[in-house]
CSV table of C-alpha atoms and ligand atoms in Angstrom, one decimal:
chain,number,residue,atom,x,y,z
N,590,MET,CA,-43.5,7.2,-38.3
N,591,ALA,CA,-40.0,8.0,-39.9
N,592,LEU,CA,-37.8,5.4,-41.8
N,593,ALA,CA,-35.4,7.8,-43.4
N,594,ASN,CA,-31.5,7.8,-42.2
N,595,ARG,CA,-31.9,3.6,-41.9
N,596,ASP,CA,-30.7,-0.1,-43.4
N,597,LEU,CA,-32.1,-2.6,-44.6
N,598,VAL,CA,-30.6,-5.6,-44.0
N,599,THR,CA,-33.4,-8.5,-43.0
N,600,ILE,CA,-36.9,-8.1,-43.0
N,601,ASP,CA,-36.1,-7.7,-38.7
N,602,ASP,CA,-35.3,-4.1,-39.6
N,603,MET,CA,-39.3,-3.2,-40.1
N,604,SER,CA,-42.0,-3.5,-38.2
N,605,ASN,CA,-45.2,-4.5,-39.6
N,606,GLY,CA,-46.6,-1.3,-39.3
N,607,GLU,CA,-43.7,0.1,-41.5
N,608,ILE,CA,-44.7,-2.8,-43.5
N,609,GLU,CA,-48.0,-1.3,-44.1
N,610,ALA,CA,-47.2,2.6,-43.9
N,611,LEU,CA,-44.5,1.5,-47.1
N,612,PHE,CA,-47.6,0.3,-49.4
N,613,SER,CA,-49.8,3.2,-48.7
N,614,LEU,CA,-47.0,5.5,-50.2
N,615,ALA,CA,-46.7,2.1,-52.9
N,616,ASP,CA,-50.6,2.9,-54.1
N,617,ASP,CA,-50.3,6.9,-53.9
N,618,MET,CA,-47.4,6.8,-55.9
N,619,SER,CA,-48.7,4.0,-58.8
N,620,ALA,CA,-51.6,6.0,-58.1
N,621,SER,CA,-49.6,9.0,-59.1
N,622,MET,CA,-46.0,7.6,-61.5
N,623,GLY,CA,-46.3,11.3,-63.3
N,624,GLN,CA,-45.4,13.6,-60.0
N,625,GLN,CA,-42.7,11.6,-58.0
N,626,PHE,CA,-40.9,12.9,-60.8
N,627,GLY,CA,-38.4,15.1,-58.6
N,628,LEU,CA,-39.2,13.7,-55.1
N,629,CYS,CA,-35.5,13.1,-55.6
N,630,ARG,CA,-33.6,15.6,-57.5
N,631,GLY,CA,-29.8,15.9,-56.9
N,632,LYS,CA,-30.0,12.4,-54.9
N,633,VAL,CA,-27.7,9.9,-56.6
N,634,LEU,CA,-28.3,5.8,-55.5
N,635,ALA,CA,-25.4,3.5,-55.8
N,636,SER,CA,-26.5,0.3,-57.3
N,637,LEU,CA,-24.1,-2.6,-56.6
N,638,PHE,CA,-25.0,-5.9,-58.3
N,639,PHE,CA,-22.6,-8.6,-57.8
N,640,GLU,CA,-24.4,-11.3,-59.1
N,641,PRO,CA,-27.0,-11.5,-61.0
N,642,SER,CA,-30.0,-9.7,-61.6
N,643,THR,CA,-32.7,-8.7,-63.9
N,644,ARG,CA,-35.6,-7.2,-61.5
N,645,THR,CA,-34.0,-5.8,-58.5
N,646,ARG,CA,-31.3,-3.9,-59.9
N,647,LEU,CA,-33.9,-3.0,-63.0
N,648,SER,CA,-36.3,-1.6,-60.3
N,649,PHE,CA,-34.8,0.1,-58.1
N,650,GLU,CA,-32.7,2.5,-61.1
N,651,ALA,CA,-36.5,3.0,-62.8
N,652,ALA,CA,-37.3,3.8,-59.1
N,653,MET,CA,-34.6,6.6,-59.5
N,654,HIS,CA,-35.4,7.5,-61.9
N,655,ARG,CA,-38.7,7.7,-61.8
N,656,LEU,CA,-38.1,9.9,-58.3
N,657,GLY,CA,-36.1,12.7,-61.0
N,658,GLY,CA,-33.0,10.4,-59.0
N,659,GLY,CA,-29.7,10.3,-60.6
N,660,VAL,CA,-27.6,6.1,-60.7
N,661,ILE,CA,-23.8,4.7,-60.1
N,662,SER,CA,-23.2,0.9,-61.2
N,663,ALA,CA,-21.2,-2.1,-60.4
N,664,PHE,CA,-22.4,-4.8,-61.7
N,665,ASP,CA,-19.4,-6.5,-62.5
N,666,ALA,CA,-17.1,-7.4,-59.0
N,667,GLY,CA,-14.2,-7.6,-61.0
N,668,ALA,CA,-14.4,-4.1,-62.8
N,669,THR,CA,-14.1,-3.1,-59.5
N,670,SER,CA,-11.8,-2.7,-57.0
N,671,LEU,CA,-12.7,-5.7,-54.7
N,672,ALA,CA,-11.2,-7.3,-57.2
N,673,LYS,CA,-7.6,-6.2,-56.2
N,674,GLY,CA,-7.9,-7.3,-52.5
N,675,GLU,CA,-10.1,-4.0,-51.4
N,676,THR,CA,-12.3,-4.5,-48.3
N,677,ILE,CA,-16.7,-5.1,-48.5
N,678,ALA,CA,-15.8,-2.0,-45.8
N,679,ASP,CA,-13.5,0.1,-47.6
N,680,MET,CA,-15.8,-0.1,-51.5
N,681,ALA,CA,-18.4,1.7,-48.8
N,682,ARG,CA,-16.7,3.9,-47.2
N,683,VAL,CA,-16.2,5.2,-50.8
N,684,VAL,CA,-18.7,4.6,-52.3
N,685,GLY,CA,-21.3,6.0,-49.3
N,686,SER,CA,-19.1,9.1,-50.1
N,687,TYR,CA,-20.5,9.2,-53.6
N,688,ALA,CA,-24.1,8.4,-53.1
N,689,ASP,CA,-26.9,9.6,-50.8
N,690,ILE,CA,-27.9,5.6,-50.4
N,691,ILE,CA,-27.0,2.1,-51.4
N,692,VAL,CA,-28.0,-1.3,-53.5
N,693,ILE,CA,-25.2,-4.0,-52.7
N,694,ARG,CA,-26.6,-7.7,-54.4
N,695,HIS,CA,-23.1,-9.5,-53.2
N,696,PRO,CA,-22.6,-13.8,-53.2
N,697,TRP,CA,-21.7,-13.4,-49.3
N,698,GLU,CA,-24.0,-13.6,-46.5
N,699,GLY,CA,-23.8,-10.5,-44.9
N,700,ALA,CA,-22.0,-8.7,-46.8
N,701,ALA,CA,-24.7,-6.0,-46.8
N,702,ARG,CA,-24.8,-6.0,-43.2
N,703,VAL,CA,-21.1,-5.3,-43.7
N,704,VAL,CA,-22.0,-2.0,-46.1
N,705,ALA,CA,-24.4,-0.9,-43.4
N,706,ASP,CA,-21.7,-0.3,-41.0
N,707,TYR,CA,-19.8,1.6,-42.6
N,708,ALA,CA,-21.1,3.5,-46.4
N,709,GLY,CA,-22.1,6.2,-43.6
N,710,VAL,CA,-25.6,6.7,-45.9
N,711,PRO,CA,-28.8,4.6,-45.9
N,712,VAL,CA,-28.2,0.5,-46.9
N,713,ILE,CA,-30.8,-2.2,-48.3
N,714,ASN,CA,-29.8,-5.3,-49.4
N,715,ALA,CA,-31.0,-6.7,-52.3
N,716,GLY,CA,-30.3,-10.6,-52.1
N,717,ASP,CA,-27.0,-11.3,-49.5
N,718,GLY,CA,-26.2,-15.0,-50.6
N,719,GLY,CA,-28.8,-18.2,-49.2
N,720,HIS,CA,-29.5,-15.4,-46.3
N,721,GLU,CA,-32.3,-13.0,-47.9
N,722,HIS,CA,-33.9,-10.2,-49.5
N,723,PRO,CA,-36.1,-8.7,-48.2
N,724,THR,CA,-36.9,-6.3,-50.6
N,725,GLN,CA,-38.6,-9.2,-52.6
N,726,THR,CA,-40.5,-10.2,-49.7
N,727,LEU,CA,-42.0,-6.2,-49.8
N,728,CYS,CA,-43.5,-7.6,-53.4
N,729,ASP,CA,-44.1,-10.6,-52.1
N,730,LEU,CA,-46.5,-9.2,-49.4
N,731,TYR,CA,-47.2,-5.9,-51.6
N,732,THR,CA,-49.3,-8.6,-53.9
N,733,LEU,CA,-50.6,-10.0,-51.3
N,734,LYS,CA,-51.9,-8.2,-49.7
N,735,LYS,CA,-53.5,-6.0,-53.1
N,736,GLU,CA,-54.7,-9.5,-54.3
N,737,LYS,CA,-56.3,-11.1,-50.7
N,738,GLN,CA,-57.2,-7.5,-48.7
N,739,THR,CA,-55.2,-8.7,-45.9
N,740,LEU,CA,-51.9,-11.4,-44.4
N,741,LYS,CA,-53.5,-11.8,-41.1
N,742,GLY,CA,-55.0,-15.9,-42.0
N,743,LEU,CA,-54.2,-16.0,-45.4
N,744,LYS,CA,-52.5,-20.1,-45.5
N,745,ILE,CA,-49.6,-19.6,-47.9
N,746,ALA,CA,-47.5,-22.9,-48.9
N,747,LEU,CA,-43.7,-22.5,-49.6
N,748,TRP,CA,-42.3,-24.6,-52.5
N,749,GLY,CA,-39.2,-25.5,-53.6
N,750,ASP,CA,-35.6,-24.6,-52.3
N,751,LEU,CA,-36.1,-23.5,-49.1
N,752,LYS,CA,-32.7,-23.9,-48.1
N,753,TYR,CA,-31.1,-22.0,-50.0
N,754,GLY,CA,-34.0,-19.7,-51.6
N,755,ARG,CA,-33.2,-16.0,-50.3
N,756,THR,CA,-36.4,-14.7,-51.1
N,757,VAL,CA,-38.1,-18.0,-49.0
N,758,HIS,CA,-36.2,-17.0,-45.5
N,759,SER,CA,-37.6,-13.0,-45.6
N,760,LEU,CA,-40.8,-14.4,-46.6
N,761,ALA,CA,-41.5,-16.5,-44.2
N,762,CYS,CA,-41.0,-14.4,-41.4
N,763,ALA,CA,-42.5,-11.8,-42.6
N,764,LEU,CA,-45.7,-13.7,-42.7
N,765,ALA,CA,-45.5,-15.3,-39.6
N,766,ARG,CA,-45.6,-11.3,-38.0
N,767,PHE,CA,-47.9,-11.2,-39.7
N,768,GLY,CA,-50.6,-14.0,-38.8
N,769,ALA,CA,-50.4,-16.4,-42.1
N,770,THR,CA,-50.9,-19.7,-41.3
N,771,ILE,CA,-47.4,-21.3,-43.0
N,772,LEU,CA,-47.3,-25.1,-44.9
N,773,PHE,CA,-43.6,-25.7,-46.3
N,774,ARG,CA,-43.4,-28.2,-49.1
N,775,PRO,CA,-39.8,-27.3,-49.8
N,776,GLY,CA,-38.1,-30.2,-52.5
N,777,PRO,CA,-35.5,-33.5,-50.2
N,778,GLY,CA,-32.9,-31.7,-49.1
N,779,LEU,CA,-33.8,-28.8,-48.8
N,780,GLU,CA,-36.0,-27.3,-46.0
N,781,LEU,CA,-35.8,-24.4,-44.0
N,782,PRO,CA,-32.5,-23.6,-42.7
N,783,GLU,CA,-32.4,-23.4,-38.4
N,784,HIS,CA,-32.3,-19.8,-37.8
N,785,VAL,CA,-35.7,-19.7,-39.8
N,786,VAL,CA,-37.7,-22.0,-37.7
N,787,ARG,CA,-35.6,-20.9,-34.6
N,788,LYS,CA,-37.7,-17.2,-35.3
N,789,LEU,CA,-40.7,-18.8,-36.7
N,790,THR,CA,-41.5,-20.8,-33.5
N,791,THR,CA,-39.0,-17.9,-30.3
N,792,GLU,CA,-39.4,-15.1,-32.1
N,793,TYR,CA,-42.5,-14.6,-33.6
N,794,GLY,CA,-44.3,-18.0,-30.9
N,795,GLY,CA,-45.9,-19.7,-33.2
N,796,GLU,CA,-46.4,-23.3,-34.0
N,797,LEU,CA,-44.1,-25.6,-36.0
N,798,ARG,CA,-45.5,-28.9,-36.9
N,799,ARG,CA,-43.4,-31.5,-38.8
N,800,TYR,CA,-44.8,-34.0,-41.0
N,801,GLU,CA,-42.8,-37.3,-40.6
N,802,SER,CA,-43.5,-39.8,-43.2
N,803,PRO,CA,-45.9,-37.2,-44.7
N,804,GLY,CA,-45.8,-40.2,-47.8
N,805,GLN,CA,-44.8,-40.6,-51.6
N,806,GLN,CA,-46.1,-37.6,-53.6
N,807,GLU,CA,-48.1,-39.2,-55.9
N,808,GLU,CA,-49.0,-37.4,-60.4
N,809,GLY,CA,-50.3,-34.2,-59.7
N,810,GLN,CA,-50.2,-34.4,-56.0
N,811,LEU,CA,-50.0,-30.4,-55.4
N,812,LEU,CA,-48.7,-32.1,-51.0
N,813,PRO,CA,-47.8,-34.1,-48.9
N,814,LEU,CA,-46.5,-30.6,-46.8
N,815,ASP,CA,-43.3,-31.1,-44.7
N,816,ALA,CA,-44.1,-29.3,-42.2
N,817,MET,CA,-47.1,-26.6,-41.2
N,818,TYR,CA,-46.5,-23.2,-39.2
N,819,VAL,CA,-49.5,-21.9,-37.2
N,820,THR,CA,-49.8,-18.2,-35.3
N,821,PRO,CA,-50.3,-17.2,-32.4
N,822,SER,CA,-52.5,-14.7,-33.5
N,823,SER,CA,-54.6,-17.3,-35.4
N,824,PRO,CA,-55.3,-20.1,-33.4
N,825,HIS,CA,-55.7,-23.5,-35.5
N,826,GLN,CA,-58.0,-26.0,-34.4
N,827,LEU,CA,-56.1,-28.2,-37.3
N,828,ALA,CA,-53.0,-27.2,-35.9
N,829,MET,CA,-53.7,-29.2,-32.5
N,830,MET,CA,-55.3,-32.6,-34.7
N,831,PRO,CA,-51.7,-33.7,-36.3
N,832,ASP,CA,-52.5,-36.6,-37.7
N,833,VAL,CA,-55.8,-35.4,-39.6
N,834,SER,CA,-54.6,-31.8,-39.9
N,835,PHE,CA,-52.6,-31.4,-43.5
N,836,GLN,CA,-55.2,-34.3,-44.6
N,837,VAL,CA,-57.6,-31.0,-44.0
N,838,GLU,CA,-55.2,-29.1,-45.3
N,839,LEU,CA,-55.3,-30.5,-48.7
N,840,LYS,CA,-59.0,-30.9,-48.6
N,841,THR,CA,-58.8,-27.3,-48.3
N,842,GLY,CA,-56.4,-25.3,-50.4
N,843,VAL,CA,-54.6,-22.9,-49.8
N,844,ASP,CA,-54.3,-19.0,-50.7
N,845,ALA,CA,-51.3,-18.4,-52.2
N,846,LEU,CA,-48.4,-20.8,-53.8
N,847,TYR,CA,-44.7,-19.4,-53.7
N,848,VAL,CA,-42.9,-21.4,-56.9
N,849,THR,CA,-38.6,-21.3,-55.8
N,850,ARG,CA,-36.5,-22.1,-58.7
N,851,LEU,CA,-33.5,-24.7,-57.8
N,852,GLN,CA,-30.4,-22.1,-56.2
N,853,LYS,CA,-27.9,-24.7,-58.9
N,854,GLU,CA,-25.3,-21.7,-57.4
N,855,ARG,CA,-25.5,-22.3,-54.2
N,856,LEU,CA,-24.7,-26.3,-54.5
N,857,ALA,CA,-22.2,-28.5,-54.6
N,858,ALA,CA,-21.7,-29.9,-58.4
N,859,THR,CA,-22.7,-33.0,-57.7
N,860,ASP,CA,-26.4,-32.2,-55.7
N,861,LYS,CA,-29.2,-32.2,-58.2
N,862,PRO,CA,-32.0,-32.1,-56.1
N,863,SER,CA,-35.1,-31.8,-57.4
N,864,TYR,CA,-39.6,-31.3,-56.9
N,865,PRO,CA,-42.1,-31.7,-59.0
N,866,VAL,CA,-43.3,-28.9,-61.9
N,867,VAL,CA,-46.2,-26.4,-61.1
N,868,ASN,CA,-48.2,-26.6,-64.0
N,869,LYS,CA,-51.8,-26.5,-64.7
N,870,LYS,CA,-52.4,-30.4,-64.0
N,871,LEU,CA,-51.5,-30.0,-60.0
N,872,LEU,CA,-53.4,-26.8,-59.7
N,873,LYS,CA,-56.0,-28.4,-60.7
N,874,GLY,CA,-58.4,-29.4,-57.4
N,875,LYS,CA,-61.4,-27.1,-57.4
N,876,GLU,CA,-59.3,-26.4,-53.7
N,877,TYR,CA,-56.9,-24.2,-56.4
N,878,GLU,CA,-59.8,-22.5,-57.7
N,879,ARG,CA,-58.7,-19.1,-56.2
N,880,THR,CA,-54.3,-20.0,-54.6
N,881,LEU,CA,-52.3,-17.3,-56.1
N,882,VAL,CA,-48.9,-18.7,-58.1
N,883,MET,CA,-46.3,-16.8,-56.9
N,884,HIS,CA,-42.9,-17.0,-57.9
N,885,PRO,CA,-39.8,-14.4,-57.4
N,886,LEU,CA,-38.8,-15.7,-60.8
N,887,PRO,CA,-36.1,-15.8,-62.1
N,888,ARG,CA,-38.1,-19.5,-63.2
N,889,VAL,CA,-36.2,-21.8,-64.6
N,890,ASP,CA,-37.9,-25.6,-65.4
N,891,GLU,CA,-40.1,-25.5,-62.1
N,892,LEU,CA,-42.8,-24.0,-62.7
N,893,ALA,CA,-44.2,-24.3,-66.7
N,894,GLN,CA,-44.9,-22.1,-68.5
N,895,GLU,CA,-48.4,-22.7,-69.5
N,896,MET,CA,-49.4,-20.7,-66.0
N,897,ASP,CA,-48.9,-17.8,-67.4
N,898,GLY,CA,-51.8,-16.9,-69.1
N,899,ASP,CA,-53.6,-18.3,-66.2
N,900,PRO,CA,-55.7,-15.9,-64.3
N,901,ARG,CA,-54.2,-17.8,-60.8
N,902,SER,CA,-50.0,-16.6,-61.7
N,903,MET,CA,-49.2,-13.5,-60.2
N,904,TYR,CA,-45.7,-14.0,-60.5
N,905,PHE,CA,-45.0,-10.4,-63.2
N,906,LYS,CA,-47.7,-8.7,-61.5
N,907,GLN,CA,-45.2,-9.2,-58.3
N,908,ALA,CA,-42.1,-8.0,-61.2
N,909,GLU,CA,-44.0,-5.3,-61.6
N,910,ARG,CA,-44.7,-4.0,-58.8
N,911,GLY,CA,-41.3,-3.8,-58.1
N,912,VAL,CA,-41.4,0.2,-58.9
N,913,PRO,CA,-43.6,1.6,-56.3
N,914,VAL,CA,-42.3,-0.9,-53.7
N,915,ARG,CA,-39.3,0.6,-54.0
N,916,MET,CA,-39.4,4.1,-55.3
N,917,ALA,CA,-41.9,4.7,-51.5
N,918,LEU,CA,-38.5,2.5,-50.0
N,919,MET,CA,-36.1,5.1,-50.9
N,920,ALA,CA,-37.7,7.7,-50.7
N,921,LEU,CA,-38.7,6.7,-46.7
N,922,LEU,CA,-35.3,5.6,-46.0
N,923,LEU,CA,-33.6,9.7,-48.1
N,924,GLY,CA,-36.6,11.0,-45.8
N,925,VAL,CA,-38.1,12.4,-48.3
N,926,ARG,CA,-41.3,11.4,-48.0
N,927,GLU,CA,-42.5,10.6,-44.4
N,928,ALA,CA,-44.8,7.1,-44.2
N,929,GLY,CA,-48.5,8.0,-42.0
N,930,GLN,CA,-49.2,5.8,-38.7
N,931,VAL,CA,-50.6,2.4,-39.8
N,932,GLY,CA,-51.5,0.4,-37.3
N,933,GLU,CA,-48.4,-1.4,-34.9
N,934,GLY,CA,-45.9,1.2,-35.2
N,935,ALA,CA,-41.5,1.2,-34.7
N,936,GLY,CA,-40.2,-1.5,-32.5
N,937,SER,CA,-38.5,-4.7,-33.0
N,938,ARG,CA,-39.6,-8.2,-32.3
N,939,LYS,CA,-36.2,-9.5,-32.6
N,940,PRO,CA,-35.8,-11.2,-28.8
N,941,ALA,CA,-32.9,-9.5,-26.9
N,942,TYR,CA,-29.5,-12.3,-27.2
N,943,PRO,CA,-26.7,-12.5,-25.0
N,944,PRO,CA,-24.2,-11.3,-26.9
N,945,TYR,CA,-20.9,-14.5,-27.0
N,946,ARG,CA,-18.4,-12.2,-26.0
N,947,HIS,CA,-15.8,-14.0,-26.1
N,948,ASP,CA,-12.6,-14.3,-28.7
N,949,SER,CA,-11.7,-18.1,-28.2
N,950,GLY,CA,-10.2,-18.0,-32.4
N,951,LEU,CA,-14.6,-18.6,-32.8
N,952,ARG,CA,-15.3,-18.2,-36.6
N,953,CYS,CA,-18.6,-19.3,-38.0
N,954,PRO,CA,-19.0,-22.2,-40.1
N,955,ASN,CA,-20.8,-21.1,-42.6
N,956,GLN,CA,-17.7,-20.9,-45.3
N,957,ARG,CA,-20.5,-19.0,-47.7
N,958,CYS,CA,-20.4,-15.9,-44.8
N,959,VAL,CA,-18.4,-12.7,-45.2
N,960,SER,CA,-16.6,-12.7,-41.6
N,961,VAL,CA,-14.8,-15.4,-42.8
N,962,GLN,CA,-13.8,-14.5,-45.9
N,963,GLU,CA,-10.1,-14.0,-46.2
N,964,SER,CA,-10.1,-10.3,-47.8
N,965,GLU,CA,-12.4,-10.1,-44.6
N,966,THR,CA,-11.1,-11.5,-41.7
N,967,LYS,CA,-8.2,-8.8,-41.4
N,968,TYR,CA,-10.9,-6.1,-40.1
N,969,LEU,CA,-14.3,-8.0,-38.9
N,970,LYS,CA,-14.7,-8.9,-35.7
N,971,PRO,CA,-17.3,-13.0,-35.7
N,972,GLU,CA,-19.6,-11.7,-33.4
N,973,PHE,CA,-22.3,-14.2,-32.3
N,974,LEU,CA,-25.1,-14.4,-29.7
N,975,VAL,CA,-25.8,-17.1,-27.9
N,976,VAL,CA,-30.0,-17.6,-29.7
N,977,ALA,CA,-29.9,-21.3,-26.6
N,978,LEU,CA,-28.8,-22.8,-24.3
N,979,GLU,CA,-30.1,-26.9,-24.4
N,980,PRO,CA,-28.8,-27.3,-26.5
N,981,LEU,CA,-26.2,-24.5,-27.5
N,982,THR,CA,-26.9,-22.9,-30.2
N,983,LEU,CA,-24.9,-20.0,-31.8
N,984,ARG,CA,-25.7,-17.6,-34.1
N,985,CYS,CA,-23.3,-15.5,-36.2
N,986,ALA,CA,-24.5,-12.4,-36.0
N,987,TYR,CA,-23.4,-11.7,-39.5
N,988,CYS,CA,-25.2,-14.9,-41.2
N,989,GLU,CA,-27.7,-15.8,-38.7
N,990,HIS,CA,-26.3,-19.2,-39.3
N,991,ASP,CA,-27.1,-21.3,-35.9
N,992,PHE,CA,-24.2,-23.4,-35.0
N,993,HIS,CA,-23.3,-26.0,-32.0
N,994,PRO,CA,-19.9,-25.7,-30.9
N,995,GLY,CA,-19.6,-29.0,-29.2
N,996,TYR,CA,-17.2,-27.6,-26.8
N,997,VAL,CA,-17.4,-25.1,-23.8
N,998,ALA,CA,-15.6,-23.5,-20.6
N,999,SER,CA,-16.1,-20.7,-18.2
N,1000,THR,CA,-14.2,-18.1,-17.7
N,1001,GLU,CA,-15.1,-17.5,-14.0
N,1002,TRP,CA,-13.8,-20.5,-13.1
N,1003,HIS,CA,-10.6,-20.6,-15.6
N,1004,GLU,CA,-9.8,-16.9,-13.5
N,1005,GLY,CA,-6.7,-17.0,-12.2
N,1006,ARG,CA,-6.6,-20.6,-11.4
N,1007,THR,CA,-4.8,-22.3,-14.2
N,1008,ASP,CA,-5.7,-25.9,-12.3
N,1009,THR,CA,-9.4,-24.9,-13.5
N,1010,ARG,CA,-8.6,-24.5,-17.3
N,1011,ILE,CA,-11.3,-27.0,-17.6
N,1012,TYR,CA,-14.3,-27.6,-21.0
N,1013,HIS,CA,-16.4,-29.9,-21.0
N,1014,ARG,CA,-18.9,-31.4,-24.0
N,1015,ALA,CA,-21.4,-28.3,-24.3
N,1016,SER,CA,-24.6,-31.0,-23.7
N,1017,SER,CA,-23.2,-31.9,-20.1
N,1018,GLN,CA,-25.0,-30.6,-17.0
N,1019,TRP,CA,-21.2,-29.3,-16.1
N,1020,ALA,CA,-22.0,-26.5,-19.3
N,1021,ARG,CA,-25.6,-26.0,-18.9
N,1022,LYS,CA,-24.2,-24.6,-15.6
N,1023,ILE,CA,-22.0,-22.1,-17.2
N,1024,LYS,CA,-23.5,-17.8,-17.6
N,1025,PRO,CA,-24.2,-17.4,-21.1
N,1026,GLU,CA,-21.9,-14.4,-19.9
N,1027,ASN,CA,-18.9,-16.3,-18.8
N,1028,LEU,CA,-18.8,-18.7,-21.3
N,1029,LEU,CA,-16.0,-19.2,-23.9
N,1030,VAL,CA,-16.4,-22.0,-26.5
N,1031,PHE,CA,-14.8,-23.7,-29.2
N,1032,ALA,CA,-15.3,-26.2,-32.8
N,1033,SER,CA,-13.5,-29.0,-31.3
N,1034,GLU,CA,-11.4,-30.1,-28.5
N,1035,LYS,CA,-8.4,-29.9,-30.6
N,1036,GLU,CA,-8.6,-25.6,-30.6
N,1037,ALA,CA,-9.5,-25.8,-26.7
N,1038,GLU,CA,-6.4,-27.6,-25.8
N,1039,ALA,CA,-4.3,-25.7,-27.9
N,1040,ARG,CA,-5.5,-23.4,-25.5
N,1041,GLY,CA,-4.4,-24.4,-22.6
N,1042,PHE,CA,-8.1,-25.9,-21.6
N,1043,LYS,CA,-8.0,-29.6,-20.3
N,1044,PRO,CA,-11.0,-32.2,-20.4
N,1045,ASP,CA,-12.9,-32.2,-17.6
N,1046,HIS,CA,-12.5,-36.3,-17.2
N,1047,LEU,CA,-9.1,-35.6,-16.3
N,1048,ILE,CA,-8.9,-32.6,-13.6
N,1049,GLY,CA,-12.0,-33.7,-12.5
N,1050,ALA,CA,-11.5,-33.7,-9.0
N,1051,ALA,CA,-10.5,-30.5,-9.0
N,1052,TYR,CA,-13.1,-29.0,-10.7
N,1053,ARG,CA,-15.8,-31.1,-8.5
N,1054,GLN,CA,-14.4,-28.4,-5.5
N,1055,VAL,CA,-14.6,-25.5,-7.1
N,1056,ASP,CA,-17.7,-26.5,-8.5
N,1057,GLN,CA,-19.4,-26.4,-4.6
N,1058,ASP,CA,-17.2,-23.5,-3.6
W,330,CP,N1,-36.6,-12.0,-57.4
W,330,CP,C1,-35.3,-11.5,-57.4
W,330,CP,O1,-34.2,-10.6,-56.9
W,330,CP,O2,-35.0,-10.9,-59.5
W,330,CP,P1,-33.7,-10.6,-60.0
W,330,CP,O3,-32.6,-11.8,-59.6
W,330,CP,O4,-33.8,-11.1,-61.2
W,330,CP,O5,-32.8,-9.5,-59.3
């Protein structure tokens, strides 16, 4: 199983078999840490952290030192030439010529993908805005596997900021792929983003059951849930009985409670959602006796310090295991170690969504996306996938934000015929007839009209004639 020269930008870049093989190598390295020195002799890691970090940065750098390689680093974008207006692509090209592997953390969603596209060496995403943090997920899965021996069939509750928590986005997808049941308990307004929900339900084929009226959170009560995800590989009879399932889930506890902090840095200053603190009182029930308490850290107020001595608490172990996991990852991507075949082989489970082909001036509506930043628009061509037709949904190829353009036209119908340059509401019956390869989308009527299209109600007769032809 060869991972050499590959990138890890999203958790979908590794198959389940590759992840298991990496865990096996991390076990070996952990058991003989002193013997790994020299494995990466002569290799250089570029450690670029343009958002604060303690664990990820220092565990990557410790991992490379333990492998006998060197580290060059930048941890303040203001002290690099990005501050002078250099593009991420230029930075990536240059750093790729100095280093053998790059780890990047950046506030813009999709930035790691741009670095991977231009660096020419393996690139690891150490967190890109609120998008993904795949190596944290490797540490989380590794801890779950070590403590519970399996991932399949585990029941994991995700707690807190599920909207902006990038660790949760990578983890939810990985847990789904490994056949875990996931219970979602977001703070108010902090539910999972649409693209993660779509991946869970469409790409991993599971069932997501939402609880419309979960009721009031009572003091000292872990649940109610917002939603429960059930994978097809572990059919769950409870999911067939939505009215009772969450009550039953409440009684049977969970294998792990994954707590996340509020990502204040991604919220508007006026937004102050809150959710209950996880403490001993909350977890006092017999049903939580074996529940692992996990957290990617750093914690702020959402997880009580009194949990630190509790044998169920795993968060410092998650952080500690970051070193062997990241040693194994870099050794594999640098090709100095091969992973043995474990379980399912390489091969993405990503469906082949049709690309959105036309340059209609469309921009990703996510303001945190790398593709809309002024410095990057000089060279980055927006890229989208058509992930659903009803309702019409496009996904930005950089930040994976899913959105619903309001207006559409067909290139097929208007080609060569100015009288048929017609646009439609994306929800109209006419829109549904457009093949993905002929789709032209507009964010607004103003934009459609600026591009020379007229609304269908103005030239309905001409349009209907063309439709019949
Ligand atoms: N879990 C995590 O990413 O921690 P840091 O922000 O300290 O790297």
